[in-house]
Short mmCIF file of C-alpha atoms in Angstrom, two decimals:
data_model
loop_
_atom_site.label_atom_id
_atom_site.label_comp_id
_atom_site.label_asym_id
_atom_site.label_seq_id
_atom_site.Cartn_x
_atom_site.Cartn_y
_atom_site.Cartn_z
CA UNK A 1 123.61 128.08 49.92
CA UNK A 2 122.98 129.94 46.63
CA UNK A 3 120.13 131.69 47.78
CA UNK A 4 122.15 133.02 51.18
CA UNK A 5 124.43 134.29 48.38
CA UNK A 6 122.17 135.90 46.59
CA UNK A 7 120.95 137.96 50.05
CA UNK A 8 124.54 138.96 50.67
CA UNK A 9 124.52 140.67 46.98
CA UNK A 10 121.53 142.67 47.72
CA UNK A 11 121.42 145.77 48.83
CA UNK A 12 119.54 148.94 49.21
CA UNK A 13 120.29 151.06 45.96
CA UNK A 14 121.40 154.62 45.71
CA UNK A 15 121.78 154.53 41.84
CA UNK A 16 120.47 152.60 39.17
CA UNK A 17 121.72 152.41 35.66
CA UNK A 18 119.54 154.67 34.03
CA UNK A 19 119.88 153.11 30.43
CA UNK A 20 118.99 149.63 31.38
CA UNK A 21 115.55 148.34 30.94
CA UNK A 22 114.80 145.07 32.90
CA UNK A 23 113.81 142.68 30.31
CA UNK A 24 109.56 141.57 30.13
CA UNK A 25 110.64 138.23 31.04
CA UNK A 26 111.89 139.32 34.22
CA UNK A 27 108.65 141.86 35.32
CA UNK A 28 106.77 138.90 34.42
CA UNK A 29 108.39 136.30 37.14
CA UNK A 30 108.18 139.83 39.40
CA UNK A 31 104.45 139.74 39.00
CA UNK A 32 103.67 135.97 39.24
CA UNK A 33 106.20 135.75 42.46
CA UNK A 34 104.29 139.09 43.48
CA UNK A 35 100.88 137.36 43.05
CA UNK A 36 102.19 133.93 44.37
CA UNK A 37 102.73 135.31 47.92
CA UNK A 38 101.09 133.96 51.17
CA UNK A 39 98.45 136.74 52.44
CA UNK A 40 96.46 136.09 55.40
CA UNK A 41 93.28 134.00 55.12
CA UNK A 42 94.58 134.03 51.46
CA UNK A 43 92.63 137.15 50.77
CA UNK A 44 95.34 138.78 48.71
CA UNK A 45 94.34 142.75 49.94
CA UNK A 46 97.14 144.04 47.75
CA UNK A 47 97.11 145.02 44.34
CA UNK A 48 100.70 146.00 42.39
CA UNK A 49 100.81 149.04 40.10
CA UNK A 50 103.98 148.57 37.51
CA UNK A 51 105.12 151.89 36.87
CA UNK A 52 107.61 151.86 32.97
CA UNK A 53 107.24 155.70 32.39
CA UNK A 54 109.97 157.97 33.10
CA UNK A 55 107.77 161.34 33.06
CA UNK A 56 105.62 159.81 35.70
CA UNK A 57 108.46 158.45 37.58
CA UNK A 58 110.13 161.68 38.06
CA UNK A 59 107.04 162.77 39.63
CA UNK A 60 106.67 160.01 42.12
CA UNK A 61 110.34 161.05 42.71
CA UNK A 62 109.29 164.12 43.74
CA UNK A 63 106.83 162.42 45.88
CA UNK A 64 109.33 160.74 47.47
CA UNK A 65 111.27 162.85 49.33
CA UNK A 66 113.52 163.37 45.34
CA UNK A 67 115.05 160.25 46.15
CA UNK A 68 116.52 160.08 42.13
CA UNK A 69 116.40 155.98 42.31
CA UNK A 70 112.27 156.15 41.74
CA UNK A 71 113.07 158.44 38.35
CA UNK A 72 115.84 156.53 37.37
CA UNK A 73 114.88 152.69 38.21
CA UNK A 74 114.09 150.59 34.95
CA UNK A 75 110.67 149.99 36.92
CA UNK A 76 108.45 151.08 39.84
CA UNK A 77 106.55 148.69 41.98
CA UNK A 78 103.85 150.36 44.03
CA UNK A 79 102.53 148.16 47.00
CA UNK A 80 98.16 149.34 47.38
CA UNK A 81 95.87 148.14 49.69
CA UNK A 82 92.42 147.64 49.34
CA UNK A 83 90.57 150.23 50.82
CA UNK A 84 87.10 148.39 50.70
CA UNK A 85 87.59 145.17 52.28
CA UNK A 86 83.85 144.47 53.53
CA UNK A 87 81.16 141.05 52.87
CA UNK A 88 80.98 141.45 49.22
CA UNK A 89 84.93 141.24 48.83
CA UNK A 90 85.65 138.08 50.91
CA UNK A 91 82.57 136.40 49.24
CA UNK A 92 84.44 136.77 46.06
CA UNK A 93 87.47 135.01 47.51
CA UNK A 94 85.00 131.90 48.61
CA UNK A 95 83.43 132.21 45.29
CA UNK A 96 87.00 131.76 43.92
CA UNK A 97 87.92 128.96 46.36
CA UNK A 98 84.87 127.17 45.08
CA UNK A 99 85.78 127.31 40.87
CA UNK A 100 89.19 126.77 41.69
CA UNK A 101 89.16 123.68 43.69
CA UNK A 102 85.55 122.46 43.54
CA UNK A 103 84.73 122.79 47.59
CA UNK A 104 80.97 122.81 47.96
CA UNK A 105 79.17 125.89 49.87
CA UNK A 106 78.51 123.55 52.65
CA UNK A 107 82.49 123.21 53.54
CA UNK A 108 83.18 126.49 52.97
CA UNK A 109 80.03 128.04 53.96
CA UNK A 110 80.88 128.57 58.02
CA UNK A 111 84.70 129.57 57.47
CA UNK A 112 83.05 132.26 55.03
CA UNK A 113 80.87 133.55 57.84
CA UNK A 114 83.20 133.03 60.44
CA UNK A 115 85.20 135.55 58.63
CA UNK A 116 82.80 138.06 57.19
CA UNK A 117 81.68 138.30 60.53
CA UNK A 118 85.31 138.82 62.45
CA UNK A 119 85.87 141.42 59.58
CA UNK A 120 82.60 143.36 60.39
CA UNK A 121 84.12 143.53 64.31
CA UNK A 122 87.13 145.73 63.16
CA UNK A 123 87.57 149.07 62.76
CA UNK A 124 88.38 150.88 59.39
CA UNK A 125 91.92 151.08 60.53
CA UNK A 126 92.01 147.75 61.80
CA UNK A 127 91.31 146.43 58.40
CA UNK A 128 93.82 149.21 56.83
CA UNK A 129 96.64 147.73 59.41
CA UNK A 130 95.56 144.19 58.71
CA UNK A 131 96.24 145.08 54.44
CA UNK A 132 99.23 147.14 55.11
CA UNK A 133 100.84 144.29 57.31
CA UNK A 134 100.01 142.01 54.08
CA UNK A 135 101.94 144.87 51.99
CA UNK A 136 105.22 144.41 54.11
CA UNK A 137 105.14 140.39 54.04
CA UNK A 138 104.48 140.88 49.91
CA UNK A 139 107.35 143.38 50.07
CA UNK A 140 109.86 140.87 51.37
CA UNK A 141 108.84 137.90 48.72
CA UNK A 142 109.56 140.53 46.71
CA UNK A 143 113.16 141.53 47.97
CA UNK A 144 114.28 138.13 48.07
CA UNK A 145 112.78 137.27 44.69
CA UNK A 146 114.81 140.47 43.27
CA UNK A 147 117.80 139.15 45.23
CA UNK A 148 117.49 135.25 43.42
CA UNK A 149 116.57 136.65 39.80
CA UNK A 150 119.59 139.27 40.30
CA UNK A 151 117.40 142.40 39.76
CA UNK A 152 118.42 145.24 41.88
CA UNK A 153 116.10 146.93 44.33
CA UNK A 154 115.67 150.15 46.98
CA UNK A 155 112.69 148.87 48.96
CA UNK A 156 110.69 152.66 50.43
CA UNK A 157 108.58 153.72 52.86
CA UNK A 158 109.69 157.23 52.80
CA UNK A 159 107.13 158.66 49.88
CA UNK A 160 103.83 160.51 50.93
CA UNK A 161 100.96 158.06 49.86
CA UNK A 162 98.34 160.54 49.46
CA UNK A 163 100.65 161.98 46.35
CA UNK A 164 101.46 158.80 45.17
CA UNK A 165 97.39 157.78 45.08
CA UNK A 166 96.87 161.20 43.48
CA UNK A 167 99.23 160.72 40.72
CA UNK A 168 98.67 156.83 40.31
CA UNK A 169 94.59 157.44 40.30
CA UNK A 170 94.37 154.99 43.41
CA UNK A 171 91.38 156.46 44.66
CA UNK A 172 89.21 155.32 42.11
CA UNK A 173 90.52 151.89 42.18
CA UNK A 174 89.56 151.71 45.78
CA UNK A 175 93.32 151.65 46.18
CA UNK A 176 95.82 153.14 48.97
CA UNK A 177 99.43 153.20 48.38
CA UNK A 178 101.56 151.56 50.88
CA UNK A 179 104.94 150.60 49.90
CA UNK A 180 107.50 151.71 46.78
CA UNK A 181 110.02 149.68 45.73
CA UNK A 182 112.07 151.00 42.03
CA UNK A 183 114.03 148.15 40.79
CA UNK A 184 116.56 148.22 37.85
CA UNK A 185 120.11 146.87 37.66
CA UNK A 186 122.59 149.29 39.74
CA UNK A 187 124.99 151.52 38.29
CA UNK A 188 128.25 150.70 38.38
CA UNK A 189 129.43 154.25 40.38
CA UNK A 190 126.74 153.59 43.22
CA UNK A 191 129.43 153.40 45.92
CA UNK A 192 126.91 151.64 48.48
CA UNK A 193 127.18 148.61 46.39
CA UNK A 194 130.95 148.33 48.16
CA UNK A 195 129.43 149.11 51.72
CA UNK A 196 129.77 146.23 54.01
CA UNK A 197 126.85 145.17 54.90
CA UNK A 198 125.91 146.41 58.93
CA UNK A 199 124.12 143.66 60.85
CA UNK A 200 123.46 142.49 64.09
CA UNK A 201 125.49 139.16 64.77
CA UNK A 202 123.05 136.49 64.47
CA UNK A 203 124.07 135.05 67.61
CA UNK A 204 122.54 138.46 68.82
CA UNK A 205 119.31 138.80 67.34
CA UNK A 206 118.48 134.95 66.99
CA UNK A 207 117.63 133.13 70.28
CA UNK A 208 117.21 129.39 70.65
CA UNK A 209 115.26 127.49 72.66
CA UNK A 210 116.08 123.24 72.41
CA UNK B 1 112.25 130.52 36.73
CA UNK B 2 113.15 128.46 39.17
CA UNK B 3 112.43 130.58 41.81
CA UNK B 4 108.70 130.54 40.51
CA UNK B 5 108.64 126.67 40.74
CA UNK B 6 109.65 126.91 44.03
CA UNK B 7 106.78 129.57 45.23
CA UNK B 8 104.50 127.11 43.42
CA UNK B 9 105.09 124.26 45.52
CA UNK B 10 105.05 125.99 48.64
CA UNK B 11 102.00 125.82 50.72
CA UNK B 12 100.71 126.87 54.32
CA UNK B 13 101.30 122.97 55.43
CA UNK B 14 98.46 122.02 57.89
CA UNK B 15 100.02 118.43 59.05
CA UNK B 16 104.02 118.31 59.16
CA UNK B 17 105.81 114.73 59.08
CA UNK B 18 106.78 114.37 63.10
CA UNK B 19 109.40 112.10 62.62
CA UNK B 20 112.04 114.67 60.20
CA UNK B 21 114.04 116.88 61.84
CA UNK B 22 115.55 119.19 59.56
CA UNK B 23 119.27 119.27 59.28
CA UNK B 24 121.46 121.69 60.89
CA UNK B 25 122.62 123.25 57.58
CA UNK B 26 119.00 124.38 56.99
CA UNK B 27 118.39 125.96 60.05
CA UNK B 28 121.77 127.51 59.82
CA UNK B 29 120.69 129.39 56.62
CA UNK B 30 117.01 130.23 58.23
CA UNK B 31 119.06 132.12 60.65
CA UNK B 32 121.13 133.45 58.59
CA UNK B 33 118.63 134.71 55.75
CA UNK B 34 116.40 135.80 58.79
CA UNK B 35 119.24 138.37 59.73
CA UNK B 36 120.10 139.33 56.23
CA UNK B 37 116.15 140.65 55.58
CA UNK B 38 116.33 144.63 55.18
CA UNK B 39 114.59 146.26 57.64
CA UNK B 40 113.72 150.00 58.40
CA UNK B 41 116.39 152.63 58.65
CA UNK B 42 118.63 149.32 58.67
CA UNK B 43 117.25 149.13 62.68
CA UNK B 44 116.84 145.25 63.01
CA UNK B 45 113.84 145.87 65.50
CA UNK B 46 113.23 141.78 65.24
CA UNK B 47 114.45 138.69 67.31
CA UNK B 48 114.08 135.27 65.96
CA UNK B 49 113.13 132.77 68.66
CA UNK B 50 113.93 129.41 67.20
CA UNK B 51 112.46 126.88 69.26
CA UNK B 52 112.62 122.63 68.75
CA UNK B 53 111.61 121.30 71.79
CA UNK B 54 108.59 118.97 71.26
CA UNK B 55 107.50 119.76 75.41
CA UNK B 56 107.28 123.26 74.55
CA UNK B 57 105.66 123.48 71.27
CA UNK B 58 102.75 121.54 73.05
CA UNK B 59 102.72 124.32 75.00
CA UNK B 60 102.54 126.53 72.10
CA UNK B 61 100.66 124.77 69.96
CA UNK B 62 97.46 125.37 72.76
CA UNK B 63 98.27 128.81 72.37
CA UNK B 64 98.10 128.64 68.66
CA UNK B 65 94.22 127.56 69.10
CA UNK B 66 95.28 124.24 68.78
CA UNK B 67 96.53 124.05 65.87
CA UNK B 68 98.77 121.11 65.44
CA UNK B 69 101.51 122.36 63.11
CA UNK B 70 103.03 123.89 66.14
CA UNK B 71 103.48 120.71 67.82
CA UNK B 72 104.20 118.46 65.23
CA UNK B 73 106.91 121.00 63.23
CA UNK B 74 110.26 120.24 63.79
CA UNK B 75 110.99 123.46 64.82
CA UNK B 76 108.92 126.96 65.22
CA UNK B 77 110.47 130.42 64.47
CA UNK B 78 109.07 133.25 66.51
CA UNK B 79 109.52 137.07 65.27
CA UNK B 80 109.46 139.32 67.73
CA UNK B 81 109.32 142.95 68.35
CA UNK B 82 111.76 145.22 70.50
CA UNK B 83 109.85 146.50 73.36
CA UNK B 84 112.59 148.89 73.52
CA UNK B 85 113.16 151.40 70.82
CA UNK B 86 114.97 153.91 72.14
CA UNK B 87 117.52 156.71 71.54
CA UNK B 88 120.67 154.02 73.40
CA UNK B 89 118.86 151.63 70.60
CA UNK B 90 119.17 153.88 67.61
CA UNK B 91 122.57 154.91 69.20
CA UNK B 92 123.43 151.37 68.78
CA UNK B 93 123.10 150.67 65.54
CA UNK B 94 124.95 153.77 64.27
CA UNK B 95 128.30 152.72 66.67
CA UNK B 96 127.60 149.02 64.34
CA UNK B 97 127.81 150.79 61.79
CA UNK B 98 131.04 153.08 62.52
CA UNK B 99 132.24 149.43 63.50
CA UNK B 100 131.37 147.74 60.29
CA UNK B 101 132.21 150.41 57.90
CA UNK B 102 134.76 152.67 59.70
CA UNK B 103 132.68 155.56 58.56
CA UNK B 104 133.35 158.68 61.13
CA UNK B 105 131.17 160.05 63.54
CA UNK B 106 130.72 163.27 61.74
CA UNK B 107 128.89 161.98 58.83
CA UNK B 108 126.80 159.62 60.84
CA UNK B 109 125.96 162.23 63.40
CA UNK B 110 123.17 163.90 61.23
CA UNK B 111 121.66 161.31 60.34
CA UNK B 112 121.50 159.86 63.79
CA UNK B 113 120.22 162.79 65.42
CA UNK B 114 117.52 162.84 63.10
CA UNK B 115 116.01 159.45 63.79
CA UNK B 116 116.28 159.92 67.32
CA UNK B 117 114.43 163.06 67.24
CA UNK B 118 111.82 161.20 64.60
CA UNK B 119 111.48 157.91 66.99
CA UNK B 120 111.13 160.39 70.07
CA UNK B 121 107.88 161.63 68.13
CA UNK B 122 106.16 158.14 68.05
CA UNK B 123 103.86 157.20 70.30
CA UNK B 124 104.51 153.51 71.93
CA UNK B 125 101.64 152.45 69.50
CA UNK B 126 103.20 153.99 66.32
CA UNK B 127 106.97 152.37 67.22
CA UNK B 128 105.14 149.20 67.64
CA UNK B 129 103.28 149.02 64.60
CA UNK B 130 106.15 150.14 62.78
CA UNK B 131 108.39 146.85 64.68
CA UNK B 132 105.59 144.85 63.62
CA UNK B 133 105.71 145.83 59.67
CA UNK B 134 109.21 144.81 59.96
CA UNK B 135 108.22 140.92 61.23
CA UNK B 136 105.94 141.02 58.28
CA UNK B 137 108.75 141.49 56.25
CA UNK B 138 111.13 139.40 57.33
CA UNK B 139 108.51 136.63 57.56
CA UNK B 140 108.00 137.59 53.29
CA UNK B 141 111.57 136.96 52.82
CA UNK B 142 112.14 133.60 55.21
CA UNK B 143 108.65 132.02 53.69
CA UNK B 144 110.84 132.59 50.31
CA UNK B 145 114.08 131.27 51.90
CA UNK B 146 112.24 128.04 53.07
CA UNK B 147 110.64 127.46 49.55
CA UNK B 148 114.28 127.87 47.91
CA UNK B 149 115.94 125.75 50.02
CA UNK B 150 112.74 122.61 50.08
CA UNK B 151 111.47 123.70 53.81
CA UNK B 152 108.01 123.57 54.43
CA UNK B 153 106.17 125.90 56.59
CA UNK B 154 102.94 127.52 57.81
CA UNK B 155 102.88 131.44 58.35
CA UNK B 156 100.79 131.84 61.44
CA UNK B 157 98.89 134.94 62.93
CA UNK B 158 96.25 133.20 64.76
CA UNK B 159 98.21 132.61 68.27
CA UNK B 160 97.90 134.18 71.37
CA UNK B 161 101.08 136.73 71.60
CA UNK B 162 100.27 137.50 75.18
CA UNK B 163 101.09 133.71 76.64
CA UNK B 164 103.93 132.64 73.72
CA UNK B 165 105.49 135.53 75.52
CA UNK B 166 104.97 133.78 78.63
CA UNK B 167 106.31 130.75 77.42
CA UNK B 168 109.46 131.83 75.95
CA UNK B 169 110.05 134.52 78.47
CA UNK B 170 110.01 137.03 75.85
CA UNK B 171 109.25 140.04 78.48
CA UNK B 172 112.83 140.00 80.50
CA UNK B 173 114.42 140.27 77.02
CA UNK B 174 112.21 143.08 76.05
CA UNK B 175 110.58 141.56 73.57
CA UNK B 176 106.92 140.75 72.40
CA UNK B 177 105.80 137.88 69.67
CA UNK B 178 104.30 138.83 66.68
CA UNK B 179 104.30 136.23 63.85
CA UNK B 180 105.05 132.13 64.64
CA UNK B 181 105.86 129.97 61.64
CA UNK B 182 106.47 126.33 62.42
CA UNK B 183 108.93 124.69 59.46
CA UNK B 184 109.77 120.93 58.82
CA UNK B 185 108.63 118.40 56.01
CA UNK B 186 105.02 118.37 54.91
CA UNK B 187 103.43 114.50 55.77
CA UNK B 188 102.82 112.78 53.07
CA UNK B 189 99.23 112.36 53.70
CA UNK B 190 98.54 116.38 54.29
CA UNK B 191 95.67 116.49 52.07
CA UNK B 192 96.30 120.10 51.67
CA UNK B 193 99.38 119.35 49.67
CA UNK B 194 97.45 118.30 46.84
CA UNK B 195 95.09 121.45 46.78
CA UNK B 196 94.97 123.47 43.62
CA UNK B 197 96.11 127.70 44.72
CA UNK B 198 93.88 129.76 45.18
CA UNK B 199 94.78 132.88 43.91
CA UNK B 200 93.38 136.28 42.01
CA UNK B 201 94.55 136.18 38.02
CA UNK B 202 97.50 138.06 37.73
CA UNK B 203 95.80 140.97 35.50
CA UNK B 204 93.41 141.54 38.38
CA UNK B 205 95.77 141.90 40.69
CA UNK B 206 98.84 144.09 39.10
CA UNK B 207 98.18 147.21 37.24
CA UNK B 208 100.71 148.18 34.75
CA UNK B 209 101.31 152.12 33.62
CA UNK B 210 103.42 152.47 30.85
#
C-alpha cells in the first residue's frame, strides 16, 4: 500500500538541504493535519509554534543538544502544552461544541461537569502528563503526514524545554514546550538516508489473539 | 491534499458495523505501519496485541466501561508497554542493529553504553512514562494509517489496563496495556458519523515565528 511505502521512505534526518524552503502550500496541510488530530476528550491541549527564521533556529539548535538539523531544517515545529488546563478552559471547548454543532446545554451540560470535575481531581502533573501524552499522539499524525506529503522530518525529544520556552516566549502564552520536530527536504549527502531501516520483526513485536 | 480529506473523514466511531470483517490485506498493513512508527532511541518499547475474537472483546468491552465499540469492532489493537527495560533490552536492539546494518561493535559501543547508563538512572516510573509516550505515538501514526487506507476506528483511554492485562495475559510476556483502539467499518446508522468536528481554528491553535 502507498502509504506503507511512504513509511519505509521516512526516516530520522541527520541533514537537511539547507537551501530548500518547503513550499506555504505544504506548512499549510502540516497545520490543518496538525490541528485535525484526535486529542483526548477532544480538548486539543497542544498548541504548534512554526518556527521560518534561521537566526532563531540556530539558537534552538543550541538548545538542542547543537543537533545542526533544527538550524538547518526549512521549518521548526514546536509541540506546547497548555499549562493552564482548569474549568474556564474546558468550558470553552463545550462552548465550542455548542456553535459548532448546535447541542443544547442540557446534552452537554453533565459530560461538561463530569469532566471539569475529574480534571479538578488531578494533580498539576497529572494534567501536564495527560497534555504531554496528547503531544506524542499529535507528533505521530504528524510523522506519518510528513511521510505521505514527502516532507522530510527528525522528530526530538532531546532539547531542554525550559530554553526552548525562554527563547519561544512560551511562558506568557501559558505554553510548555514538549516536542521538536525540524522538517525540510534531506540533503542528498545525509548518509542515514541509505541506512537500512533496524526493526523488530513484526512477528516479534505484534501478538495475535483470534 | 488527499491526505487532509482523509483526516477529515475520520472520526472516533461510537457504533461499528458487526457484520464486516476487515480483510487480511488491511490488517497486514496495520501491523506493518504499527512496526514502522519511530520510536525513542529507535527502542521499540511497544507490543501490538491484535485481538478478533468476538468472546473476548465482550470481555474487554466490560473493561472498557462498557463501551460497545470494543465488542462490536472487528478487531481491537492493544499497545502495550515493556515491563522490562533493561540493559539485556537496550543490548538487544544494538546486536539488531549490528545485524541489520553490519555496522561494528566499536562505533555502536559508545553509544550503547550511554543509554544503558541513562536508562539505569530512571526510576521504574520515569521508564514507564517514557514507554507510554511511545504508545501515544504510535497510536498518532496508526489512527493516520487507518484513515489512509478507509479503516475506521476509536482511540480509547478510558479502559481498565489492570484487567485487559488479565485478559490477554499481558503480565507473563512482560507487558502492560496502555492505549486500546478497536478498528472495522463505521454502521451506517452511527449518528456520530454525521457530526460536524469540533475543533479550535487553526490560527488559535498554531503560532507562526517568522
Amino acid at each position: 500500500m502507498e502509504i506503507i511505502k511512504k513509511l519505509e521512505w521516512r526516516y530520522a534526518v541527520k541533514k537537511f538541504n539547507e537551501n530548500i524552503v518547503l513550499p506555504d502550500a505544504k506548512i499549510e496541510a502540516i497545520k490543518e493535519a496538525f490541528n485535525l488530530t484526535a486529542t483526548s476528550y477532544g480538548l486539543q491541549p497542544i498548541k504548534m509554534v512554526v518556527v521560518k527564521n534561521k537566526a532563531l533556529q540556530q539558537q534552538l539548535a543550541v538548545s538542542s543538544y547543537n543537533q545542526q538539523q533544527v538550524a538547518q531544517a526549512s521549518h521548526v515545529l514546536v509541540l506546547c502544552r497548555e499549562t493552564t488546563i482548569n474549568a474556564d478552559y474546558i468550558a470553552n471547548y463545550f462552548k465550542r461544541v455548542q456553535q459548532v454543532r448546535g447541542t443544547s446545554n442540557d446534552i452537554l451540560d453533565p459530560f461538561k461537569q463530569q469532566l471539569i470535575g475529574s480534571f479538578s481531581k488531578k494533580t498539576s502533573d497529572e494534567v501536564a502528563q495527560w497534555a504531554t501524552n496528547q503531544a506524542y499522539l499529535i507528533l505521530g499524525n504528524l510523522l506519518t503526514v510528513c511521510a505521505a506529503t514527502e516532507i522530510d522530518a527528525c522528530p526530538m525529544e532531546g532539547f531542554i524545554p525550559a530554553e526552548y520556552d525562554k527563547l519561544l516566549g512560551l511562558q506568557k502564552l501559558n505554553l510548555a514546550s514538549v516536542l521538536t520536530m525540524p522538517i525540510g527536504i534531506r540533503a542528498d549527502d545525509d548518509v542515514f538516508a541509505t541506512f537500512k531501516k533496524v526493526r523488530k520483526e513484526t512477528v516479534e513485536s505484534v501478538i495475535e489473539i483470534a
